[in-house]
XYZ file of N, CA and C in Angstrom:
702
model
N 86.513 -5.616 -22.290
C 85.576 -5.733 -23.390
C 84.248 -6.282 -22.896
N 83.212 -6.100 -23.698
C 81.878 -6.491 -23.275
C 81.643 -7.973 -23.530
N 80.901 -8.607 -22.615
C 80.510 -9.997 -22.759
C 79.008 -10.051 -23.002
N 78.521 -11.181 -23.495
C 77.090 -11.350 -23.724
C 76.307 -11.149 -22.426
N 75.038 -10.797 -22.546
C 74.205 -10.532 -21.371
C 73.940 -11.787 -20.555
N 73.963 -12.953 -21.220
C 73.650 -14.193 -20.513
C 74.569 -15.303 -21.012
N 75.182 -16.018 -20.065
C 76.066 -17.125 -20.418
C 75.733 -18.328 -19.530
N 76.154 -19.497 -19.973
C 75.998 -20.715 -19.180
C 77.361 -21.359 -19.009
N 77.636 -21.851 -17.804
C 78.906 -22.515 -17.514
C 78.620 -23.924 -17.014
N 78.887 -24.913 -17.835
C 78.771 -26.305 -17.416
C 80.103 -26.735 -16.820
N 80.059 -27.285 -15.605
C 81.292 -27.608 -14.899
C 81.785 -26.454 -14.060
N 80.872 -25.601 -13.628
C 81.237 -24.391 -12.897
C 81.722 -24.616 -11.482
N 81.657 -25.844 -10.976
C 82.207 -26.125 -9.645
C 83.543 -26.855 -9.742
N 84.022 -27.076 -10.947
C 85.293 -27.764 -11.140
C 86.475 -26.820 -11.101
N 87.645 -27.356 -11.450
C 88.881 -26.582 -11.311
C 88.908 -25.376 -12.246
N 88.732 -25.596 -13.542
C 88.713 -24.471 -14.481
C 87.412 -23.697 -14.367
N 86.292 -24.411 -14.329
C 84.990 -23.753 -14.275
C 84.811 -22.874 -13.064
N 85.347 -23.298 -11.921
C 85.237 -22.484 -10.709
C 85.943 -21.157 -10.849
N 87.156 -21.198 -11.406
C 87.881 -19.944 -11.665
C 87.130 -19.098 -12.685
N 86.566 -19.745 -13.693
C 85.868 -19.010 -14.752
C 84.665 -18.258 -14.211
N 83.859 -18.907 -13.392
C 82.675 -18.242 -12.831
C 83.083 -17.016 -12.024
N 84.130 -17.151 -11.209
C 84.592 -16.024 -10.405
C 85.104 -14.884 -11.285
N 85.849 -15.218 -12.319
C 86.365 -14.183 -13.230
C 85.228 -13.465 -13.949
N 84.265 -14.234 -14.453
C 83.139 -13.625 -15.161
C 82.339 -12.718 -14.237
N 82.074 -13.194 -13.025
C 81.288 -12.401 -12.080
C 82.012 -11.122 -11.687
N 83.331 -11.202 -11.580
C 84.113 -10.026 -11.168
C 84.245 -9.010 -12.302
N 84.577 -9.486 -13.490
C 84.858 -8.575 -14.598
C 83.613 -8.183 -15.392
N 82.545 -8.959 -15.286
C 81.320 -8.687 -16.035
C 80.106 -8.809 -15.116
N 79.991 -7.908 -14.145
C 78.916 -8.012 -13.148
C 77.518 -7.872 -13.735
N 77.404 -7.347 -14.935
C 76.080 -7.197 -15.545
C 75.667 -8.413 -16.370
N 76.547 -9.379 -16.488
C 76.236 -10.601 -17.232
C 75.617 -11.629 -16.296
N 74.506 -12.197 -16.702
C 73.880 -13.248 -15.899
C 74.568 -14.574 -16.213
N 75.044 -15.247 -15.153
C 75.821 -16.472 -15.313
C 75.017 -17.640 -14.739
N 74.599 -18.530 -15.589
C 73.814 -19.689 -15.159
C 74.731 -20.906 -15.084
N 74.712 -21.586 -13.928
C 75.616 -22.714 -13.699
C 74.814 -23.955 -13.311
N 74.664 -24.927 -14.200
C 74.006 -26.183 -13.830
C 74.841 -26.928 -12.785
N 74.191 -27.400 -11.721
C 74.892 -28.071 -10.624
C 74.106 -29.303 -10.187
N 74.795 -30.260 -9.600
C 74.150 -31.473 -9.101
C 73.491 -31.261 -7.745
N 74.136 -30.445 -6.908
C 73.659 -30.256 -5.539
C 73.834 -28.791 -5.153
N 73.076 -28.329 -4.166
C 73.165 -26.916 -3.783
C 74.572 -26.547 -3.312
N 74.995 -25.346 -3.665
C 76.273 -24.823 -3.188
C 76.059 -23.388 -2.739
N 76.902 -22.936 -1.805
C 76.752 -21.568 -1.304
C 77.935 -20.685 -1.699
N 78.775 -21.196 -2.604
C 79.999 -20.471 -2.937
C 79.736 -19.169 -3.677
N 78.532 -19.011 -4.245
C 78.244 -17.806 -5.022
C 77.225 -16.906 -4.325
N 77.031 -17.089 -3.032
C 76.035 -16.286 -2.316
C 76.305 -14.793 -2.436
N 77.592 -14.437 -2.539
C 77.951 -13.014 -2.632
C 78.020 -12.537 -4.077
N 77.621 -13.390 -5.015
C 77.662 -13.058 -6.433
C 76.244 -13.036 -6.993
N 75.553 -11.923 -6.930
C 74.154 -11.875 -7.370
C 73.957 -12.208 -8.840
N 74.995 -12.102 -9.640
C 74.847 -12.384 -11.071
C 74.945 -13.874 -11.387
N 75.318 -14.685 -10.386
C 75.502 -16.118 -10.606
C 74.282 -16.889 -10.106
N 73.744 -17.739 -10.955
C 72.579 -18.550 -10.608
C 72.919 -20.033 -10.751
N 72.926 -20.735 -9.635
C 73.128 -22.178 -9.670
C 71.794 -22.870 -9.939
N 71.759 -23.725 -10.945
C 70.524 -24.413 -11.350
C 70.719 -25.911 -11.133
N 69.980 -26.500 -10.211
C 70.121 -27.929 -9.949
C 69.537 -28.753 -11.093
N 70.317 -29.717 -11.565
C 69.881 -30.570 -12.665
C 70.378 -31.994 -12.432
N 69.761 -32.915 -13.127
C 70.226 -34.287 -13.207
C 70.931 -34.411 -14.556
N 72.243 -34.555 -14.537
C 72.984 -34.579 -15.797
C 72.663 -35.809 -16.640
N 72.069 -36.828 -16.034
C 71.646 -37.986 -16.805
C 70.329 -37.737 -17.521
N 69.669 -36.655 -17.166
C 68.401 -36.305 -17.812
C 68.260 -34.789 -17.808
N 69.103 -34.128 -18.568
C 69.072 -32.668 -18.600
C 67.728 -32.181 -19.128
N 67.142 -31.177 -18.477
C 65.865 -30.632 -18.960
C 65.962 -30.180 -20.405
N 64.946 -30.487 -21.191
C 64.980 -30.181 -22.618
C 64.406 -28.797 -22.944
N 63.887 -28.086 -21.944
C 63.280 -26.788 -22.171
C 64.287 -25.805 -22.765
N 63.940 -25.240 -23.921
C 64.813 -24.282 -24.572
C 65.048 -23.067 -23.682
N 63.995 -22.612 -23.019
C 64.116 -21.426 -22.166
C 65.109 -21.672 -21.029
N 65.215 -22.919 -20.590
C 66.085 -23.241 -19.460
C 67.548 -22.949 -19.778
N 67.933 -23.066 -21.040
C 69.340 -22.948 -21.408
C 69.633 -21.727 -22.264
N 68.709 -20.808 -22.359
C 68.922 -19.650 -23.228
C 70.133 -18.837 -22.760
N 71.142 -18.769 -23.596
C 72.357 -18.014 -23.323
C 73.072 -17.809 -24.642
N 73.747 -16.696 -24.764
C 74.463 -16.417 -26.005
C 75.772 -17.187 -26.088
N 76.349 -17.487 -24.923
C 77.645 -18.162 -24.859
C 77.546 -19.337 -23.900
N 78.093 -20.487 -24.297
C 78.140 -21.633 -23.395
C 79.595 -22.044 -23.205
N 79.980 -22.169 -21.942
C 81.313 -22.642 -21.575
C 81.195 -24.098 -21.133
N 81.955 -24.982 -21.743
C 81.884 -26.413 -21.463
C 83.155 -26.835 -20.727
N 83.031 -26.929 -19.402
C 84.191 -27.224 -18.557
C 84.019 -28.538 -17.798
N 83.098 -29.381 -18.239
C 82.872 -30.654 -17.571
C 84.069 -31.574 -17.775
N 84.422 -32.306 -16.741
C 85.536 -33.231 -16.875
C 85.783 -33.994 -15.594
N 86.310 -35.193 -15.726
C 86.639 -36.013 -14.575
C 87.876 -36.827 -14.923
N 88.188 -37.825 -14.131
C 89.251 -38.771 -14.436
C 88.648 -40.166 -14.378
N 89.320 -41.115 -14.993
C 88.811 -42.487 -14.949
C 88.780 -42.979 -13.509
N 89.773 -42.588 -12.733
C 89.804 -43.013 -11.327
C 88.610 -42.449 -10.568
N 88.355 -41.148 -10.720
C 87.233 -40.547 -10.001
C 85.898 -41.057 -10.520
N 85.800 -41.260 -11.828
C 84.541 -41.723 -12.411
C 84.269 -43.186 -12.054
N 85.331 -43.976 -11.932
C 85.163 -45.364 -11.559
C 85.318 -46.360 -12.694
N 85.196 -45.892 -13.920
C 85.329 -46.781 -15.071
C 85.473 -45.938 -16.329
N 85.919 -46.568 -17.412
C 86.010 -45.861 -18.679
C 84.631 -45.429 -19.158
N 83.622 -46.277 -18.928
C 82.257 -45.942 -19.354
C 81.740 -44.710 -18.625
N 82.017 -44.628 -17.322
C 81.558 -43.478 -16.547
C 82.318 -42.217 -16.950
N 83.615 -42.357 -17.242
C 84.397 -41.226 -17.732
C 83.823 -40.725 -19.048
N 83.522 -41.650 -19.948
C 82.969 -41.280 -21.242
C 81.644 -40.535 -21.081
N 80.857 -40.956 -20.101
C 79.564 -40.321 -19.883
C 79.726 -38.844 -19.549
N 80.701 -38.516 -18.710
C 80.900 -37.124 -18.303
C 81.586 -36.312 -19.393
N 82.750 -36.793 -19.822
C 83.588 -35.988 -20.719
C 83.075 -35.933 -22.155
N 82.269 -36.911 -22.543
C 81.733 -36.904 -23.898
C 80.223 -36.702 -23.915
N 79.484 -37.602 -23.294
C 78.023 -37.563 -23.419
C 77.415 -36.335 -22.749
N 77.790 -36.049 -21.501
C 77.255 -34.864 -20.834
C 77.659 -33.598 -21.581
N 78.914 -33.546 -21.983
C 79.429 -32.353 -22.666
C 78.681 -32.098 -23.965
N 78.515 -33.133 -24.764
C 77.859 -32.959 -26.059
C 76.377 -32.639 -25.893
N 75.727 -33.267 -24.927
C 74.304 -32.970 -24.701
C 74.135 -31.526 -24.223
N 75.016 -31.067 -23.342
C 74.951 -29.678 -22.887
C 75.133 -28.726 -24.065
N 76.093 -29.030 -24.916
C 76.331 -28.182 -26.090
C 75.139 -28.209 -27.033
N 74.553 -29.379 -27.231
C 73.394 -29.503 -28.123
C 72.221 -28.668 -27.619
N 71.968 -28.741 -26.322
C 70.870 -27.961 -25.749
C 71.142 -26.467 -25.865
N 72.376 -26.065 -25.647
C 72.727 -24.647 -25.759
C 72.530 -24.168 -27.190
N 72.979 -24.968 -28.163
C 72.820 -24.580 -29.562
C 71.346 -24.483 -29.932
N 70.548 -25.436 -29.451
C 69.111 -25.420 -29.735
C 68.421 -24.229 -29.092
N 69.034 -23.698 -28.029
C 68.446 -22.563 -27.318
C 68.930 -21.227 -27.860
N 69.758 -21.272 -28.908
C 70.172 -20.028 -29.545
C 71.565 -19.549 -29.226
N 72.345 -20.342 -28.499
C 73.718 -19.922 -28.209
C 74.503 -19.786 -29.508
N 75.272 -18.739 -29.608
C 76.061 -18.486 -30.827
C 77.510 -18.952 -30.689
N 77.984 -19.006 -29.432
C 79.397 -19.310 -29.199
C 79.536 -20.418 -28.170
N 80.410 -21.389 -28.446
C 80.727 -22.453 -27.494
C 82.229 -22.492 -27.275
N 82.625 -22.656 -26.015
C 84.042 -22.792 -25.678
C 84.202 -24.073 -24.873
N 85.072 -24.958 -25.333
C 85.232 -26.281 -24.730
C 86.637 -26.457 -24.179
N 86.725 -26.890 -22.903
C 88.009 -27.286 -22.339
C 88.254 -28.733 -22.741
N 89.219 -28.942 -23.607
C 89.564 -30.269 -24.075
C 90.886 -30.677 -23.433
N 91.806 -31.203 -24.193
C 93.084 -31.628 -23.632
C 94.144 -31.688 -24.718
N 95.376 -31.468 -24.319
C 96.494 -31.646 -25.237
C 96.437 -33.064 -25.808
N 96.683 -33.181 -27.096
C 96.689 -34.492 -27.725
C 95.333 -35.026 -28.122
N 94.272 -34.250 -27.950
C 92.933 -34.719 -28.311
C 92.906 -35.153 -29.773
N 92.369 -36.356 -30.014
C 92.372 -36.906 -31.368
C 91.314 -37.994 -31.459
N 90.262 -37.738 -32.217
C 89.167 -38.699 -32.330
C 89.606 -40.019 -32.939
N 90.739 -40.046 -33.627
C 91.230 -41.272 -34.256
C 92.321 -41.961 -33.443
N 92.585 -41.451 -32.238
C 93.649 -42.023 -31.422
C 93.311 -43.457 -31.004
N 94.335 -44.283 -30.872
C 94.145 -45.644 -30.378
C 94.100 -45.675 -28.856
N 94.370 -44.530 -28.221
C 94.326 -44.435 -26.766
C 92.994 -43.829 -26.325
N 92.488 -44.340 -25.224
C 91.131 -44.002 -24.794
C 90.964 -42.518 -24.489
N 91.803 -41.956 -23.617
C 91.603 -40.580 -23.154
C 91.636 -39.558 -24.286
N 92.694 -39.520 -25.099
C 92.690 -38.516 -26.186
C 91.599 -38.779 -27.216
N 91.188 -40.049 -27.375
C 90.112 -40.326 -28.329
C 88.785 -39.740 -27.852
N 88.480 -39.890 -26.565
C 87.232 -39.330 -26.018
C 87.247 -37.811 -26.133
N 88.375 -37.206 -25.815
C 88.484 -35.746 -25.922
C 88.316 -35.301 -27.371
N 88.917 -36.045 -28.291
C 88.784 -35.705 -29.699
C 87.368 -35.879 -30.207
N 86.675 -36.914 -29.747
C 85.289 -37.125 -30.148
C 84.402 -35.989 -29.630
N 84.678 -35.536 -28.415
C 83.903 -34.415 -27.868
C 84.144 -33.159 -28.695
N 85.386 -32.900 -29.063
C 85.696 -31.742 -29.901
C 84.924 -31.801 -31.220
N 84.978 -32.960 -31.875
C 84.339 -33.091 -33.180
C 82.832 -32.905 -33.082
N 82.238 -33.465 -32.037
C 80.787 -33.366 -31.875
C 80.347 -31.935 -31.601
N 81.079 -31.232 -30.742
C 80.732 -29.839 -30.432
C 80.943 -28.957 -31.661
N 82.045 -29.167 -32.370
C 82.346 -28.352 -33.553
C 81.318 -28.547 -34.657
N 80.647 -29.701 -34.669
C 79.666 -29.987 -35.710
C 78.304 -29.357 -35.433
N 78.096 -28.865 -34.239
C 76.813 -28.251 -33.891
C 76.702 -26.856 -34.511
N 75.465 -26.361 -34.669
C 75.263 -25.095 -35.402
C 75.573 -23.831 -34.614
N 76.760 -23.776 -34.031
C 77.239 -22.545 -33.406
C 77.886 -21.674 -34.473
N 77.831 -20.373 -34.265
C 78.569 -19.469 -35.153
C 80.061 -19.599 -34.911
N 80.420 -19.805 -33.623
C 81.827 -19.857 -33.239
C 82.061 -20.969 -32.233
N 83.133 -21.714 -32.419
C 83.546 -22.738 -31.459
C 85.033 -22.567 -31.183
N 85.365 -22.470 -29.901
C 86.760 -22.413 -29.476
C 87.080 -23.692 -28.709
N 88.060 -24.443 -29.176
C 88.496 -25.677 -28.537
C 89.837 -25.410 -27.864
N 89.871 -25.515 -26.546
C 91.096 -25.241 -25.797
C 91.721 -26.553 -25.359
N 93.009 -26.713 -25.655
C 93.714 -27.952 -25.345
C 94.848 -27.702 -24.358
N 94.526 -27.496 -23.096
C 95.585 -27.298 -22.099
C 96.293 -28.616 -21.793
N 97.489 -28.502 -21.253
C 98.214 -29.666 -20.760
C 97.752 -29.910 -19.321
N 98.583 -30.542 -18.513
C 98.212 -30.841 -17.131
C 97.819 -29.568 -16.396
N 96.657 -29.596 -15.757
C 96.135 -28.419 -15.066
C 96.667 -28.346 -13.646
N 97.143 -27.177 -13.265
C 97.628 -26.929 -11.913
C 96.617 -26.074 -11.159
N 96.515 -26.297 -9.859
C 95.595 -25.503 -9.051
C 95.123 -26.291 -7.856
N 94.449 -25.617 -6.947
C 93.946 -26.253 -5.729
C 92.659 -26.997 -6.029
N 92.686 -28.297 -5.817
C 91.495 -29.118 -6.023
C 90.873 -29.448 -4.678
N 89.565 -29.735 -4.717
C 88.902 -30.142 -3.479
C 89.384 -31.513 -3.035
N 89.733 -32.372 -4.019
C 90.239 -33.696 -3.700
C 91.695 -33.789 -4.120
N 92.442 -34.661 -3.469
C 93.839 -34.852 -3.807
C 93.968 -35.930 -4.866
N 94.675 -35.620 -5.938
C 94.943 -36.589 -6.987
C 96.446 -36.793 -7.018
N 96.915 -37.854 -6.342
C 98.340 -38.058 -6.142
C 99.091 -38.133 -7.459
N 98.574 -38.908 -8.426
C 99.280 -39.057 -9.694
C 99.417 -37.723 -10.413
N 98.360 -36.897 -10.382
C 98.429 -35.603 -11.059
C 99.378 -34.664 -10.326
N 99.400 -34.746 -8.982
C 100.317 -33.917 -8.210
C 101.768 -34.262 -8.546
N 102.070 -35.562 -8.570
C 103.430 -35.994 -8.894
C 103.800 -35.625 -10.327
N 102.834 -35.798 -11.245
C 103.096 -35.441 -12.642
C 103.365 -33.952 -12.775
N 102.621 -33.150 -12.015
C 102.813 -31.705 -12.063
C 104.217 -31.310 -11.614
N 104.682 -31.920 -10.521
C 106.030 -31.614 -10.049
C 107.075 -32.065 -11.062
N 106.868 -33.247 -11.647
C 107.826 -33.751 -12.630
C 107.897 -32.835 -13.841
N 106.744 -32.394 -14.320
C 106.731 -31.529 -15.500
C 107.314 -30.153 -15.189
N 107.132 -29.684 -13.953
C 107.770 -28.417 -13.577
C 109.300 -28.545 -13.684
N 109.818 -29.678 -13.194
C 111.262 -29.892 -13.248
C 111.752 -30.011 -14.690
N 110.905 -30.565 -15.546
C 111.292 -30.760 -16.944
C 111.034 -29.534 -17.814
N 110.412 -28.512 -17.247
C 110.002 -27.354 -18.038
C 111.131 -26.782 -18.899
N 112.367 -26.672 -18.394
C 113.427 -26.087 -19.232
C 113.692 -26.858 -20.520
N 113.383 -28.173 -20.546
C 113.649 -28.950 -21.758
C 112.394 -29.138 -22.601
N 111.248 -28.663 -22.110
C 110.010 -28.754 -22.888
C 109.921 -27.530 -23.788
N 110.647 -27.595 -24.881
C 110.726 -26.470 -25.812
C 110.262 -26.934 -27.190
N 110.123 -25.963 -28.101
C 109.666 -26.303 -29.441
C 108.307 -26.970 -29.405
N 108.146 -28.069 -30.140
C 106.850 -28.762 -30.157
C 106.429 -29.278 -28.788
N 107.398 -29.465 -27.881
C 107.083 -29.995 -26.553
C 106.518 -28.930 -25.610
N 106.515 -27.669 -26.037
C 105.996 -26.604 -25.176
C 104.535 -26.846 -24.800
N 103.802 -27.497 -25.687
C 102.386 -27.745 -25.395
C 102.194 -28.716 -24.226
N 103.272 -29.409 -23.816
C 103.193 -30.348 -22.702
C 103.440 -29.681 -21.350
N 103.858 -28.432 -21.359
C 104.111 -27.759 -20.082
C 102.811 -27.613 -19.282
N 102.851 -27.891 -17.977
C 101.640 -27.721 -17.163
C 101.213 -26.264 -17.136
N 99.936 -26.044 -16.884
C 99.396 -24.685 -16.925
C 98.423 -24.489 -15.778
N 98.431 -23.313 -15.200
C 97.509 -22.993 -14.116
C 96.069 -22.975 -14.640
N 95.183 -23.622 -13.907
C 93.777 -23.685 -14.327
C 93.178 -22.296 -14.463
N 93.582 -21.370 -13.591
C 93.001 -20.027 -13.657
C 93.439 -19.304 -14.932
N 94.588 -19.673 -15.484
C 95.017 -19.085 -16.754
C 94.117 -19.573 -17.884
N 93.745 -20.855 -17.830
C 92.828 -21.398 -18.831
C 91.484 -20.681 -18.741
N 91.007 -20.483 -17.521
C 89.738 -19.790 -17.318
C 89.799 -18.366 -17.867
N 90.908 -17.678 -17.610
C 91.038 -16.300 -18.098
C 91.096 -16.275 -19.625
N 91.750 -17.253 -20.216
C 91.787 -17.332 -21.677
C 90.380 -17.525 -22.236
N 89.585 -18.356 -21.593
C 88.206 -18.576 -22.044
C 87.409 -17.278 -21.987
N 87.560 -16.529 -20.903
C 86.839 -15.273 -20.765
C 87.232 -14.305 -21.882
N 88.528 -14.187 -22.153
C 88.975 -13.265 -23.196
C 88.468 -13.690 -24.569
N 88.458 -14.981 -24.847
C 87.953 -15.460 -26.127
C 86.461 -15.178 -26.274
N 85.716 -15.300 -25.186
C 84.273 -15.042 -25.229
C 83.974 -13.562 -25.404
N 84.874 -12.707 -24.963
C 84.673 -11.270 -25.118
C 84.790 -10.839 -26.586
N 85.587 -11.540 -27.329
C 85.794 -11.219 -28.749
C 85.893 -12.539 -29.518
N 84.761 -13.248 -29.677
C 84.794 -14.638 -30.136
C 85.142 -14.843 -31.599
N 84.927 -13.837 -32.461
C 85.155 -14.030 -33.879
C 84.101 -14.947 -34.466
N 84.427 -15.581 -35.583
C 83.493 -16.481 -36.245
C 84.269 -17.626 -36.883
N 83.860 -18.860 -36.591
C 84.542 -20.015 -37.152
C 84.871 -21.037 -36.088
N 85.750 -21.966 -36.429
C 86.217 -23.009 -35.523
C 87.701 -22.795 -35.248
N 88.057 -22.738 -33.970
C 89.428 -22.421 -33.597
C 89.945 -23.428 -32.575
N 91.195 -23.817 -32.716
C 91.859 -24.706 -31.764
C 92.996 -23.939 -31.103
N 93.047 -23.997 -29.778
C 94.069 -23.276 -29.017
C 94.875 -24.287 -28.210
N 96.143 -24.446 -28.578
C 97.023 -25.331 -27.832
C 97.545 -24.605 -26.594
N 98.214 -25.357 -25.725
C 98.627 -24.818 -24.432
C 99.452 -23.528 -24.510
N 100.450 -23.402 -25.408
C 101.206 -22.137 -25.443
C 100.334 -20.925 -25.748
N 99.362 -21.087 -26.670
C 98.472 -19.970 -26.990
C 97.539 -19.671 -25.821
N 97.082 -20.712 -25.140
C 96.227 -20.511 -23.963
C 96.994 -19.750 -22.895
N 98.256 -20.107 -22.739
C 99.093 -19.446 -21.731
C 99.219 -17.949 -22.014
N 99.408 -17.595 -23.266
C 99.526 -16.183 -23.611
C 98.199 -15.453 -23.432
N 97.106 -16.092 -23.823
C 95.790 -15.473 -23.653
C 95.428 -15.291 -22.187
N 95.839 -16.261 -21.362
C 95.409 -16.256 -19.968
C 96.402 -15.692 -18.989
N 97.538 -15.229 -19.481
C 98.556 -14.695 -18.574
C 97.990 -13.519 -17.788
N 98.140 -13.514 -16.452
C 97.558 -12.437 -15.644
C 98.161 -11.088 -15.997
N 97.365 -10.036 -15.889
C 97.900 -8.679 -16.094
C 99.017 -8.384 -15.115
N 99.852 -7.451 -15.467
C 100.964 -7.067 -14.593
C 100.443 -6.702 -13.213
N 101.090 -7.279 -12.198
C 100.709 -6.960 -10.813
C 99.880 -8.040 -10.186
N 99.256 -8.930 -10.981
C 98.503 -10.027 -10.397
C 99.430 -11.166 -10.065
N 98.916 -12.132 -9.275
C 99.676 -13.330 -8.943
C 100.003 -14.070 -10.227
N 101.270 -14.349 -10.452
C 101.681 -15.038 -11.678
C 102.351 -16.368 -11.356
N 101.921 -17.009 -10.264
C 102.478 -18.318 -9.930
C 102.258 -19.253 -11.095
N 103.254 -20.032 -11.408
C 103.138 -20.967 -12.518
C 103.565 -20.364 -13.828
N 104.145 -19.164 -13.814
C 104.621 -18.557 -15.067
C 105.604 -19.508 -15.744
N 105.499 -19.593 -17.056
C 106.426 -20.479 -17.770
C 107.033 -19.734 -18.937
């Protein structure tokens, strides 16, 4: 299916965002993909449709022309350990995300897709799901025609850095997969590239309104076509 002529991917060097940029460039070579980045990267040298734009995320440029895109993908995210503190985590997962979405909406974007998390809840007494829920609520309140909120469980995939706790959790959840049924299915780990593929498919036919996609629905949307690598099938 056809995608918009111009899209923006925030978090395009991360686990989900990296897969998303590659999928978009491969399946939609005529779409211009703008990726805000902190530092120069050469990973897209062979992708003429991908443009890395260096920015300071603490002071994103306010120029409307800078962010003009019909679709914005919000894949920014970190961990408290990597960020160094709860305040720094909040800055990335909430403040950067919402500011990016606000600028995209002001620039005319009609559709926003946000990678959130299973259990996201703005009223939660726990820090992580509360921040994710606040980000969802803030993005959904912006004047987009369509907002898709994706709530994957633990993300699987090759990271540039090793996260021991996430690696161990991933193995544990794989072992528990047979008993994660019914309402617990949303806790099953999911391949990051499946999340990215689900985002691409949703952007191809975005509909109109506010939509929440839990992990089982993301898995079905992002399941690779027959013949592709299906590691992590559940």
